[in-house]
Amino acid sequence: MIVPTYKNYINGEWVASQSGEVFEKRNPADSDDLIAYFQKSNQADVDGAVAAARAAYDAWRLVPAPRRAEILYRVAQILAERKLAYARDMTREMGKVLAEAEGDVQEAIDMGYLMAGEGRRLFGQTTPSELRDKFAMSVRQPIGVSAMITAWNFPIAVPSWKILPALVCGNTVVFKPAEEAPLCGVNFVQAFVDAGLPKGVLNLVTGDGPGTGAPLVAHPDVRVVSFTGSTETGRRVNETCAPTFKKVHLEMGGKNPILVMDDARLELAVEGAVWGGFGTTGQRCTAASRMIVHERIYRTFVDRFVERAKALRVGSGLDPNIEMGPVISEAQLAKVMQYVEVGKQEGATLAAGGSRLTGEAHARGFFHEPTIFVDVDRRMRIAREEIFGPVVSVIPCRSLEDGIDIANDVAYGLSAAIYTQNINNAFTAMRDIDTGICYVNAPTIGAEVHLPFGGTKATGNGHREAGVAALDVFSEWKTVYVDFSGRLQRAQMDLEEI
Ligand code: UN1
Protein backbone atom coordinates (compact mmCIF):
# COMPACT_ATOMS: atom_id res chain seq x y z
CA MET A 1 0.00 0.00 0.00
CA ILE A 2 1.27 3.45 -0.86
CA VAL A 3 1.81 5.62 2.18
CA PRO A 4 0.44 9.12 1.52
CA THR A 5 2.41 12.32 2.08
CA TYR A 6 0.43 15.29 3.32
CA LYS A 7 1.48 18.88 2.75
CA ASN A 8 1.22 22.20 4.51
CA TYR A 9 -1.65 24.49 3.58
CA ILE A 10 -0.39 28.00 2.91
CA ASN A 11 -2.18 30.80 1.08
CA GLY A 12 -4.81 28.47 -0.34
CA GLU A 13 -2.34 25.85 -1.66
CA TRP A 14 -1.12 22.50 -0.40
CA VAL A 15 2.65 22.90 -0.48
CA ALA A 16 5.74 20.97 0.56
CA SER A 17 8.03 22.26 3.28
CA GLN A 18 11.05 24.25 2.18
CA SER A 19 13.06 21.99 4.45
CA GLY A 20 12.55 19.17 1.96
CA GLU A 21 12.01 16.92 4.98
CA VAL A 22 9.06 14.91 6.18
CA PHE A 23 8.28 12.95 9.32
CA GLU A 24 6.26 9.79 9.73
CA LYS A 25 3.25 9.06 11.86
CA ARG A 26 2.40 5.54 13.03
CA ASN A 27 -0.59 4.04 14.80
CA PRO A 28 0.09 3.88 18.57
CA ALA A 29 -1.95 0.66 18.75
CA ASP A 30 0.16 -0.96 16.02
CA SER A 31 3.55 0.44 15.19
CA ASP A 32 3.66 -1.57 11.93
CA ASP A 33 0.84 0.63 10.69
CA LEU A 34 2.52 3.61 9.02
CA ILE A 35 -0.24 6.14 8.48
CA ALA A 36 1.41 8.89 6.46
CA TYR A 37 4.29 11.32 6.07
CA PHE A 38 3.94 14.98 7.01
CA GLN A 39 5.96 18.10 6.33
CA LYS A 40 8.71 18.94 8.78
CA SER A 41 8.20 22.68 8.62
CA ASN A 42 10.92 25.20 9.36
CA GLN A 43 11.30 28.96 9.82
CA ALA A 44 10.83 29.62 6.08
CA ASP A 45 7.50 27.74 6.04
CA VAL A 46 6.36 29.60 9.12
CA ASP A 47 7.36 32.91 7.52
CA GLY A 48 5.34 32.01 4.43
CA ALA A 49 2.28 30.99 6.45
CA VAL A 50 2.37 34.11 8.61
CA ALA A 51 2.84 36.33 5.53
CA ALA A 52 -0.21 34.70 3.91
CA ALA A 53 -2.27 35.18 7.05
CA ARG A 54 -1.08 38.78 7.37
CA ALA A 55 -2.04 39.55 3.75
CA ALA A 56 -5.45 37.88 4.06
CA TYR A 57 -6.24 39.76 7.25
CA ASP A 58 -6.87 43.10 5.54
CA ALA A 59 -9.82 41.71 3.60
CA TRP A 60 -11.06 39.12 6.11
CA ARG A 61 -11.43 41.57 8.98
CA LEU A 62 -13.82 43.64 6.83
CA VAL A 63 -16.05 40.73 5.76
CA PRO A 64 -19.24 41.20 7.79
CA ALA A 65 -19.17 38.83 10.75
CA PRO A 66 -22.48 37.14 9.81
CA ARG A 67 -20.94 36.26 6.43
CA ARG A 68 -17.79 34.95 8.07
CA ALA A 69 -20.08 32.89 10.28
CA GLU A 70 -21.85 31.32 7.31
CA ILE A 71 -18.58 29.68 6.30
CA LEU A 72 -18.18 28.34 9.84
CA TYR A 73 -21.70 26.94 9.66
CA ARG A 74 -20.70 25.09 6.50
CA VAL A 75 -17.59 23.80 8.26
CA ALA A 76 -19.82 22.32 10.97
CA GLN A 77 -22.03 20.69 8.33
CA ILE A 78 -19.03 19.21 6.53
CA LEU A 79 -17.62 17.87 9.80
CA ALA A 80 -20.99 16.28 10.54
CA GLU A 81 -20.95 14.54 7.14
CA ARG A 82 -17.40 13.30 7.68
CA LYS A 83 -17.72 12.55 11.37
CA LEU A 84 -17.13 8.81 11.15
CA ALA A 85 -14.32 9.04 8.60
CA TYR A 86 -12.48 11.69 10.60
CA ALA A 87 -13.06 9.75 13.82
CA ARG A 88 -11.56 6.61 12.29
CA ASP A 89 -8.49 8.54 11.19
CA MET A 90 -8.27 9.96 14.71
CA THR A 91 -8.42 6.56 16.41
CA ARG A 92 -5.81 5.20 14.06
CA GLU A 93 -3.61 8.23 14.56
CA MET A 94 -3.77 8.84 18.31
CA GLY A 95 -5.45 5.78 19.76
CA LYS A 96 -8.59 6.87 21.58
CA VAL A 97 -11.53 4.50 21.13
CA LEU A 98 -13.79 5.19 18.19
CA ALA A 99 -16.82 6.36 20.20
CA GLU A 100 -14.61 8.93 21.91
CA ALA A 101 -13.09 10.00 18.61
CA GLU A 102 -16.60 10.57 17.27
CA GLY A 103 -17.25 12.66 20.37
CA ASP A 104 -14.14 14.69 19.59
CA VAL A 105 -15.40 15.52 16.10
CA GLN A 106 -18.86 16.22 17.54
CA GLU A 107 -17.30 18.78 19.87
CA ALA A 108 -15.97 20.66 16.83
CA ILE A 109 -19.37 20.44 15.13
CA ASP A 110 -20.99 21.92 18.24
CA MET A 111 -18.37 24.65 18.33
CA GLY A 112 -18.99 25.41 14.65
CA TYR A 113 -22.69 25.98 15.18
CA LEU A 114 -22.04 28.01 18.33
CA MET A 115 -19.57 30.31 16.61
CA ALA A 116 -21.76 30.55 13.51
CA GLY A 117 -24.41 32.04 15.80
CA GLU A 118 -21.83 34.36 17.34
CA GLY A 119 -21.42 35.98 13.92
CA ARG A 120 -24.77 37.67 14.51
CA ARG A 121 -23.98 38.58 18.10
CA LEU A 122 -20.39 39.43 19.03
CA PHE A 123 -22.08 41.61 21.60
CA GLY A 124 -20.46 44.70 23.01
CA GLN A 125 -22.02 47.30 25.28
CA THR A 126 -24.00 50.41 24.51
CA THR A 127 -24.39 52.72 27.45
CA PRO A 128 -25.60 56.22 28.18
CA SER A 129 -22.92 58.87 28.38
CA GLU A 130 -22.54 61.13 31.38
CA LEU A 131 -22.72 64.05 28.97
CA ARG A 132 -25.64 65.32 26.91
CA ASP A 133 -25.82 64.45 23.21
CA LYS A 134 -23.08 61.92 23.44
CA PHE A 135 -23.19 58.17 22.76
CA ALA A 136 -20.91 55.49 24.21
CA MET A 137 -20.30 51.89 23.15
CA SER A 138 -17.72 49.15 23.06
CA VAL A 139 -17.13 46.89 20.07
CA ARG A 140 -15.01 43.79 19.56
CA GLN A 141 -12.16 44.27 17.11
CA PRO A 142 -10.08 41.47 15.59
CA ILE A 143 -6.41 41.41 16.54
CA GLY A 144 -4.60 40.07 13.48
CA VAL A 145 -2.65 36.90 12.82
CA SER A 146 -3.34 34.24 15.45
CA ALA A 147 -1.06 31.26 16.04
CA MET A 148 -2.69 28.07 17.32
CA ILE A 149 -0.54 25.37 18.85
CA THR A 150 -2.52 22.36 19.98
CA ALA A 151 -2.11 19.01 21.71
CA TRP A 152 -2.75 15.58 20.21
CA ASN A 153 -5.28 14.28 22.74
CA PHE A 154 -8.27 16.27 21.41
CA PRO A 155 -6.90 16.80 17.93
CA ILE A 156 -10.06 18.24 16.31
CA ALA A 157 -12.05 19.49 19.32
CA VAL A 158 -9.36 21.68 20.84
CA PRO A 159 -8.29 23.31 17.55
CA SER A 160 -11.99 24.08 17.00
CA TRP A 161 -12.17 25.90 20.36
CA LYS A 162 -9.47 28.22 19.11
CA ILE A 163 -9.77 28.50 15.33
CA LEU A 164 -13.53 28.99 15.06
CA PRO A 165 -13.75 31.91 17.52
CA ALA A 166 -10.62 33.48 16.04
CA LEU A 167 -12.14 33.40 12.57
CA VAL A 168 -15.57 34.68 13.52
CA CYS A 169 -13.90 37.63 15.22
CA GLY A 170 -12.10 38.46 11.95
CA ASN A 171 -8.60 37.19 12.68
CA THR A 172 -6.55 35.05 10.35
CA VAL A 173 -4.82 31.92 11.57
CA VAL A 174 -1.68 29.83 11.37
CA PHE A 175 -2.35 26.42 12.87
CA LYS A 176 0.36 24.03 14.06
CA PRO A 177 -1.22 20.75 15.14
CA ALA A 178 0.65 18.40 17.47
CA GLU A 179 3.21 16.30 15.64
CA GLU A 180 1.52 13.21 17.14
CA ALA A 181 -1.79 14.02 15.40
CA PRO A 182 -1.06 15.87 12.15
CA LEU A 183 -3.61 13.95 10.07
CA CYS A 184 -6.43 15.26 12.27
CA GLY A 185 -5.04 18.75 11.66
CA VAL A 186 -5.06 18.17 7.91
CA ASN A 187 -8.61 16.77 8.03
CA PHE A 188 -9.86 19.69 10.08
CA VAL A 189 -8.31 22.24 7.69
CA GLN A 190 -9.77 20.36 4.71
CA ALA A 191 -13.26 21.06 6.07
CA PHE A 192 -12.52 24.82 5.93
CA VAL A 193 -11.06 24.52 2.44
CA ASP A 194 -14.20 22.73 1.26
CA ALA A 195 -16.43 25.25 3.02
CA GLY A 196 -14.94 27.99 0.84
CA LEU A 197 -12.78 29.90 3.30
CA PRO A 198 -10.78 32.50 1.33
CA LYS A 199 -7.10 31.77 0.78
CA GLY A 200 -4.66 32.79 3.47
CA VAL A 201 -7.32 33.03 6.19
CA LEU A 202 -6.37 29.63 7.68
CA ASN A 203 -2.91 28.16 7.15
CA LEU A 204 -1.48 24.87 8.37
CA VAL A 205 2.14 24.06 9.14
CA THR A 206 3.00 20.63 10.51
CA GLY A 207 6.14 19.87 12.44
CA ASP A 208 7.65 19.66 15.88
CA GLY A 209 7.89 22.18 18.70
CA PRO A 210 11.43 23.49 18.26
CA GLY A 211 11.40 23.51 14.43
CA THR A 212 7.89 24.82 13.75
CA GLY A 213 6.16 25.90 16.97
CA ALA A 214 8.99 28.04 18.32
CA PRO A 215 9.47 30.22 15.20
CA LEU A 216 5.69 30.61 14.95
CA VAL A 217 5.34 31.84 18.53
CA ALA A 218 8.31 34.18 18.09
CA HIS A 219 7.20 35.64 14.76
CA PRO A 220 6.79 39.42 15.06
CA ASP A 221 3.67 39.50 12.86
CA VAL A 222 1.82 37.04 15.09
CA ARG A 223 -0.36 39.08 17.41
CA VAL A 224 -2.03 36.41 19.49
CA VAL A 225 -0.93 32.91 20.50
CA SER A 226 -3.24 30.22 21.82
CA PHE A 227 -1.46 27.17 23.19
CA THR A 228 -2.62 23.85 24.64
CA GLY A 229 0.04 21.54 26.02
CA SER A 230 2.37 21.00 28.94
CA THR A 231 2.99 23.59 31.64
CA GLU A 232 6.70 23.45 30.85
CA THR A 233 6.22 24.37 27.18
CA GLY A 234 3.51 26.89 28.06
CA ARG A 235 5.96 28.73 30.27
CA ARG A 236 8.41 28.98 27.37
CA VAL A 237 5.63 30.24 25.08
CA ASN A 238 4.74 32.88 27.65
CA GLU A 239 8.37 33.96 28.03
CA THR A 240 8.81 34.23 24.27
CA CYS A 241 5.74 36.45 24.00
CA ALA A 242 6.44 38.65 27.02
CA PRO A 243 9.01 41.07 25.54
CA THR A 244 6.62 42.21 22.79
CA PHE A 245 3.44 41.94 24.93
CA LYS A 246 1.92 39.50 22.51
CA LYS A 247 -1.46 38.31 23.70
CA VAL A 248 -1.14 34.73 24.96
CA HIS A 249 -3.71 32.18 25.96
CA LEU A 250 -2.35 29.09 27.72
CA GLU A 251 -4.12 25.87 28.57
CA MET A 252 -1.82 23.49 30.42
CA GLY A 253 -1.63 20.68 32.96
CA GLY A 254 -4.05 19.26 35.47
CA LYS A 255 -4.15 16.97 38.50
CA ASN A 256 -7.88 16.76 38.73
CA PRO A 257 -9.57 15.35 41.83
CA ILE A 258 -12.85 13.55 42.38
CA LEU A 259 -14.06 13.92 45.97
CA VAL A 260 -16.26 11.08 47.13
CA MET A 261 -18.15 11.93 50.31
CA ASP A 262 -19.60 9.37 52.71
CA ASP A 263 -23.11 10.29 51.55
CA ALA A 264 -22.33 9.73 47.85
CA ARG A 265 -24.17 7.26 45.68
CA LEU A 266 -21.25 4.88 45.65
CA GLU A 267 -22.00 3.01 42.43
CA LEU A 268 -22.33 6.31 40.56
CA ALA A 269 -19.06 7.56 42.03
CA VAL A 270 -17.24 4.36 41.02
CA GLU A 271 -18.58 4.65 37.49
CA GLY A 272 -17.46 8.28 37.39
CA ALA A 273 -14.02 7.35 38.67
CA VAL A 274 -13.56 4.70 35.97
CA TRP A 275 -14.65 7.04 33.18
CA GLY A 276 -12.83 10.10 34.55
CA GLY A 277 -9.64 8.17 35.33
CA PHE A 278 -9.34 5.84 32.37
CA GLY A 279 -11.39 7.50 29.60
CA THR A 280 -9.01 8.49 26.76
CA THR A 281 -6.46 6.30 28.61
CA GLY A 282 -6.16 9.05 31.22
CA GLN A 283 -4.74 11.33 28.54
CA ARG A 284 -7.04 14.29 29.04
CA CYS A 285 -6.05 17.54 30.69
CA THR A 286 -9.29 17.00 32.57
CA ALA A 287 -8.62 13.34 33.51
CA ALA A 288 -9.39 12.44 37.11
CA SER A 289 -6.03 11.33 38.43
CA ARG A 290 -6.85 11.67 42.15
CA MET A 291 -9.78 10.10 43.99
CA ILE A 292 -10.12 11.74 47.38
CA VAL A 293 -12.39 9.43 49.33
CA HIS A 294 -14.02 9.83 52.73
CA GLU A 295 -12.51 7.33 55.16
CA ARG A 296 -15.94 5.96 56.14
CA ILE A 297 -16.56 4.51 52.68
CA TYR A 298 -12.93 4.27 51.59
CA ARG A 299 -12.51 0.47 51.58
CA THR A 300 -15.79 -0.22 49.83
CA PHE A 301 -15.02 2.40 47.19
CA VAL A 302 -11.51 1.05 46.62
CA ASP A 303 -12.72 -2.55 46.27
CA ARG A 304 -15.34 -1.66 43.69
CA PHE A 305 -13.11 0.77 41.79
CA VAL A 306 -10.28 -1.77 41.56
CA GLU A 307 -12.67 -4.48 40.41
CA ARG A 308 -14.05 -2.26 37.66
CA ALA A 309 -10.63 -1.06 36.50
CA LYS A 310 -9.28 -4.61 36.28
CA ALA A 311 -12.21 -5.58 34.05
CA LEU A 312 -11.58 -2.84 31.46
CA ARG A 313 -10.84 -4.19 28.00
CA VAL A 314 -7.65 -2.63 26.61
CA GLY A 315 -6.71 -2.75 22.94
CA SER A 316 -7.09 -1.08 19.58
CA GLY A 317 -9.73 1.63 19.71
CA LEU A 318 -11.05 0.58 16.30
CA ASP A 319 -12.47 -2.57 17.90
CA PRO A 320 -15.93 -1.65 19.26
CA ASN A 321 -15.50 -3.98 22.27
CA ILE A 322 -12.44 -2.16 23.50
CA GLU A 323 -12.87 0.34 26.34
CA MET A 324 -9.36 1.77 26.63
CA GLY A 325 -6.81 2.37 23.88
CA PRO A 326 -3.02 2.74 23.94
CA VAL A 327 -1.00 5.67 25.24
CA ILE A 328 0.27 7.94 22.53
CA SER A 329 3.93 6.94 22.17
CA GLU A 330 6.83 4.86 23.40
CA ALA A 331 8.12 7.90 25.29
CA GLN A 332 4.78 8.45 26.99
CA LEU A 333 4.56 4.77 27.89
CA ALA A 334 8.04 5.00 29.42
CA LYS A 335 6.91 8.00 31.45
CA VAL A 336 3.84 6.14 32.73
CA MET A 337 5.99 3.14 33.71
CA GLN A 338 8.47 5.40 35.44
CA TYR A 339 5.68 6.95 37.52
CA VAL A 340 4.48 3.48 38.50
CA GLU A 341 7.98 2.82 39.84
CA VAL A 342 7.97 6.17 41.62
CA GLY A 343 4.63 5.30 43.24
CA LYS A 344 5.96 1.95 44.48
CA GLN A 345 9.12 3.53 45.83
CA GLU A 346 7.12 6.20 47.60
CA GLY A 347 5.26 3.47 49.46
CA ALA A 348 1.84 3.65 47.82
CA THR A 349 -0.01 0.34 47.44
CA LEU A 350 -0.45 -0.88 43.89
CA ALA A 351 -4.01 -2.20 43.84
CA ALA A 352 -4.62 -2.65 40.09
CA GLY A 353 -2.49 -2.87 36.97
CA GLY A 354 1.01 -1.48 37.06
CA SER A 355 2.47 -3.03 33.92
CA ARG A 356 2.80 -2.65 30.21
CA LEU A 357 0.61 -5.09 28.27
CA THR A 358 2.76 -7.34 26.12
CA GLY A 359 0.57 -10.26 24.97
CA GLU A 360 -0.15 -11.14 21.35
CA ALA A 361 -2.89 -8.51 20.94
CA HIS A 362 -0.77 -5.79 22.51
CA ALA A 363 2.73 -6.54 21.29
CA ARG A 364 2.93 -3.84 18.63
CA GLY A 365 1.25 -1.03 20.57
CA PHE A 366 1.89 1.19 23.58
CA PHE A 367 -0.58 -0.46 25.94
CA HIS A 368 -0.58 -0.11 29.69
CA GLU A 369 -2.90 -1.62 32.25
CA PRO A 370 -5.38 0.63 34.02
CA THR A 371 -3.45 1.29 37.20
CA ILE A 372 -4.63 2.26 40.68
CA PHE A 373 -2.51 3.20 43.64
CA VAL A 374 -4.31 3.25 46.99
CA ASP A 375 -3.40 4.64 50.41
CA VAL A 376 -1.63 7.44 48.62
CA ASP A 377 -0.34 10.35 50.65
CA ARG A 378 -0.92 13.81 49.21
CA ARG A 379 2.81 14.59 49.39
CA MET A 380 3.77 11.76 47.03
CA ARG A 381 4.82 12.70 43.52
CA ILE A 382 2.12 10.45 42.01
CA ALA A 383 -0.43 12.61 43.86
CA ARG A 384 1.04 15.91 42.69
CA GLU A 385 2.51 15.56 39.20
CA GLU A 386 0.59 15.17 35.96
CA ILE A 387 1.24 11.69 34.57
CA PHE A 388 -1.04 11.84 31.50
CA GLY A 389 -1.76 8.16 31.42
CA PRO A 390 -3.96 5.47 33.00
CA VAL A 391 -2.68 5.89 36.56
CA VAL A 392 -5.00 6.98 39.37
CA SER A 393 -4.15 7.71 43.01
CA VAL A 394 -6.70 7.09 45.74
CA ILE A 395 -6.22 9.29 48.80
CA PRO A 396 -8.29 8.95 51.98
CA CYS A 397 -9.77 12.07 53.62
CA ARG A 398 -11.43 12.65 56.99
CA SER A 399 -14.08 15.24 56.08
CA LEU A 400 -15.29 17.59 53.37
CA GLU A 401 -12.91 20.30 54.56
CA ASP A 402 -9.99 17.89 54.62
CA GLY A 403 -10.93 16.65 51.14
CA ILE A 404 -11.10 20.17 49.70
CA ASP A 405 -7.78 20.99 51.32
CA ILE A 406 -6.16 17.97 49.64
CA ALA A 407 -7.90 18.80 46.35
CA ASN A 408 -6.42 22.31 46.36
CA ASP A 409 -2.96 21.25 47.48
CA VAL A 410 -1.47 20.88 43.98
CA ALA A 411 0.04 23.29 41.48
CA TYR A 412 -2.82 22.88 38.98
CA GLY A 413 -6.47 23.91 38.92
CA LEU A 414 -8.33 22.70 35.85
CA SER A 415 -11.26 20.46 36.79
CA ALA A 416 -12.67 18.91 39.96
CA ALA A 417 -15.70 16.86 40.94
CA ILE A 418 -17.61 15.99 44.07
CA TYR A 419 -19.95 13.07 44.61
CA THR A 420 -22.40 13.82 47.38
CA GLN A 421 -26.13 13.73 48.05
CA ASN A 422 -25.83 16.65 50.43
CA ILE A 423 -26.53 20.06 48.93
CA ASN A 424 -24.45 21.85 51.55
CA ASN A 425 -21.42 19.75 50.67
CA ALA A 426 -22.01 20.37 46.98
CA PHE A 427 -22.24 24.14 47.31
CA THR A 428 -19.28 24.33 49.67
CA ALA A 429 -17.14 22.40 47.18
CA MET A 430 -18.38 24.51 44.26
CA ARG A 431 -17.25 27.60 46.13
CA ASP A 432 -14.02 26.43 47.71
CA ILE A 433 -12.34 24.16 45.18
CA ASP A 434 -9.78 26.21 43.32
CA THR A 435 -10.34 25.09 39.73
CA GLY A 436 -11.80 26.55 36.56
CA ILE A 437 -14.32 23.71 36.17
CA CYS A 438 -16.30 21.92 38.87
CA TYR A 439 -18.71 19.02 38.54
CA VAL A 440 -21.29 17.77 41.01
CA ASN A 441 -22.15 14.06 40.76
CA ALA A 442 -20.32 13.72 37.45
CA PRO A 443 -16.63 13.06 36.73
CA THR A 444 -14.03 15.72 35.85
CA ILE A 445 -14.27 15.17 32.10
CA GLY A 446 -16.93 16.08 29.59
CA ALA A 447 -16.93 19.86 29.25
CA GLU A 448 -19.50 21.30 26.83
CA VAL A 449 -18.41 23.81 24.20
CA HIS A 450 -20.73 26.69 25.04
CA LEU A 451 -19.21 27.20 28.49
CA PRO A 452 -15.78 28.60 29.36
CA PHE A 453 -13.01 25.99 29.49
CA GLY A 454 -9.80 26.53 31.41
CA GLY A 455 -8.19 26.51 34.80
CA THR A 456 -6.53 28.34 37.61
CA LYS A 457 -2.97 28.34 38.99
CA ALA A 458 -0.41 26.52 36.80
CA THR A 459 -3.16 25.30 34.46
CA GLY A 460 -3.67 28.62 32.75
CA ASN A 461 -2.92 32.28 32.56
CA GLY A 462 -6.34 33.70 33.32
CA HIS A 463 -7.98 33.17 29.94
CA ARG A 464 -10.68 30.71 28.91
CA GLU A 465 -11.34 28.97 25.65
CA ALA A 466 -14.50 27.63 24.02
CA GLY A 467 -17.78 29.30 24.85
CA VAL A 468 -18.29 33.01 24.46
CA ALA A 469 -15.23 33.45 26.72
CA ALA A 470 -13.02 32.49 23.78
CA LEU A 471 -14.04 35.71 22.03
CA ASP A 472 -12.11 37.60 24.70
CA VAL A 473 -8.91 35.88 23.62
CA PHE A 474 -9.39 36.66 19.95
CA SER A 475 -10.69 40.22 20.09
CA GLU A 476 -9.74 43.51 21.66
CA TRP A 477 -12.30 45.86 23.07
CA LYS A 478 -12.54 49.19 21.34
CA THR A 479 -14.49 51.83 23.23
CA VAL A 480 -16.12 54.42 21.02
CA TYR A 481 -17.57 57.78 22.08
CA VAL A 482 -19.64 59.81 19.65
CA ASP A 483 -20.31 63.38 20.62
CA PHE A 484 -23.14 64.88 18.58
CA SER A 485 -23.55 68.03 20.65
CA GLY A 486 -21.48 70.18 18.31
CA ARG A 487 -19.49 71.67 21.18
CA LEU A 488 -16.55 70.71 23.37
CA GLN A 489 -17.77 68.72 26.37
CA ARG A 490 -15.29 67.75 29.05
CA ALA A 491 -15.94 64.46 30.85
CA GLN A 492 -15.93 64.57 34.64
CA MET A 493 -15.84 68.39 34.52
CA ASP A 494 -18.75 69.84 32.60
CA LEU A 495 -21.40 68.57 34.98
CA GLU A 496 -24.86 69.94 34.35
CA GLU A 497 -27.01 71.39 37.11
CA ILE A 498 -30.31 69.53 37.24
C1 UN1 B 1 -8.40 18.26 27.04
O1 UN1 B 1 -8.17 17.26 27.71
O2 UN1 B 1 -7.48 18.99 26.63
O3 UN1 B 1 -13.92 18.11 29.08
C2 UN1 B 1 -9.75 18.66 26.62
C3 UN1 B 1 -13.38 17.20 28.46
C4 UN1 B 1 -13.32 17.30 26.96
C5 UN1 B 1 -12.18 18.17 26.55
C6 UN1 B 1 -10.86 17.82 27.17
N1 UN1 B 1 -14.55 17.82 26.45
O4 UN1 B 1 -12.91 16.23 29.01
Short mmCIF file of N, CA, C and O and ligand atoms in Angstrom, two decimals, residues 107 153-154 158 161 284-286 439 445-447 453, ligand 1:
data_model
loop_
_atom_site.label_atom_id
_atom_site.label_comp_id
_atom_site.label_asym_id
_atom_site.label_seq_id
_atom_site.Cartn_x
_atom_site.Cartn_y
_atom_site.Cartn_z
N GLU A 107 -17.59 17.56 19.11
CA GLU A 107 -17.30 18.78 19.87
C GLU A 107 -16.98 19.94 18.92
O GLU A 107 -17.37 21.09 19.15
N ASN A 153 -4.29 15.14 22.07
CA ASN A 153 -5.28 14.28 22.74
C ASN A 153 -6.72 14.62 22.36
O ASN A 153 -7.59 13.77 22.42
N PHE A 154 -6.97 15.89 21.99
CA PHE A 154 -8.27 16.27 21.41
C PHE A 154 -7.97 16.97 20.10
O PHE A 154 -8.10 18.18 19.98
N VAL A 158 -10.07 20.53 20.27
CA VAL A 158 -9.36 21.68 20.84
C VAL A 158 -8.98 22.71 19.77
O VAL A 158 -9.20 23.91 19.98
N TRP A 161 -11.91 24.91 19.30
CA TRP A 161 -12.17 25.90 20.36
C TRP A 161 -11.41 27.20 20.11
O TRP A 161 -11.74 28.23 20.67
N ARG A 284 -6.31 13.03 29.18
CA ARG A 284 -7.04 14.29 29.04
C ARG A 284 -6.44 15.26 30.03
O ARG A 284 -6.06 14.86 31.14
N CYS A 285 -6.44 16.53 29.68
CA CYS A 285 -6.05 17.54 30.69
C CYS A 285 -7.01 17.45 31.85
O CYS A 285 -6.66 17.78 32.98
N THR A 286 -8.25 17.03 31.55
CA THR A 286 -9.29 17.00 32.57
C THR A 286 -9.38 15.65 33.29
O THR A 286 -10.25 15.47 34.15
N TYR A 439 -17.54 19.88 38.81
CA TYR A 439 -18.71 19.02 38.54
C TYR A 439 -19.31 18.50 39.84
O TYR A 439 -18.56 18.19 40.78
N ILE A 445 -14.39 15.02 33.55
CA ILE A 445 -14.27 15.17 32.10
C ILE A 445 -15.65 15.37 31.48
O ILE A 445 -16.66 15.03 32.09
N GLY A 446 -15.65 15.96 30.28
CA GLY A 446 -16.93 16.08 29.59
C GLY A 446 -17.45 17.50 29.50
O GLY A 446 -18.67 17.75 29.49
N ALA A 447 -16.53 18.46 29.39
CA ALA A 447 -16.93 19.86 29.25
C ALA A 447 -17.72 20.07 27.97
O ALA A 447 -17.47 19.41 26.96
N PHE A 453 -13.87 27.12 29.15
CA PHE A 453 -13.01 25.99 29.49
C PHE A 453 -11.63 26.52 29.85
O PHE A 453 -11.01 27.25 29.08
C1 UN1 B 1 -8.40 18.26 27.04
O1 UN1 B 1 -8.17 17.26 27.71
O2 UN1 B 1 -7.48 18.99 26.63
O3 UN1 B 1 -13.92 18.11 29.08
C2 UN1 B 1 -9.75 18.66 26.62
C3 UN1 B 1 -13.38 17.20 28.46
C4 UN1 B 1 -13.32 17.30 26.96
C5 UN1 B 1 -12.18 18.17 26.55
C6 UN1 B 1 -10.86 17.82 27.17
N1 UN1 B 1 -14.55 17.82 26.45
O4 UN1 B 1 -12.91 16.23 29.01
#
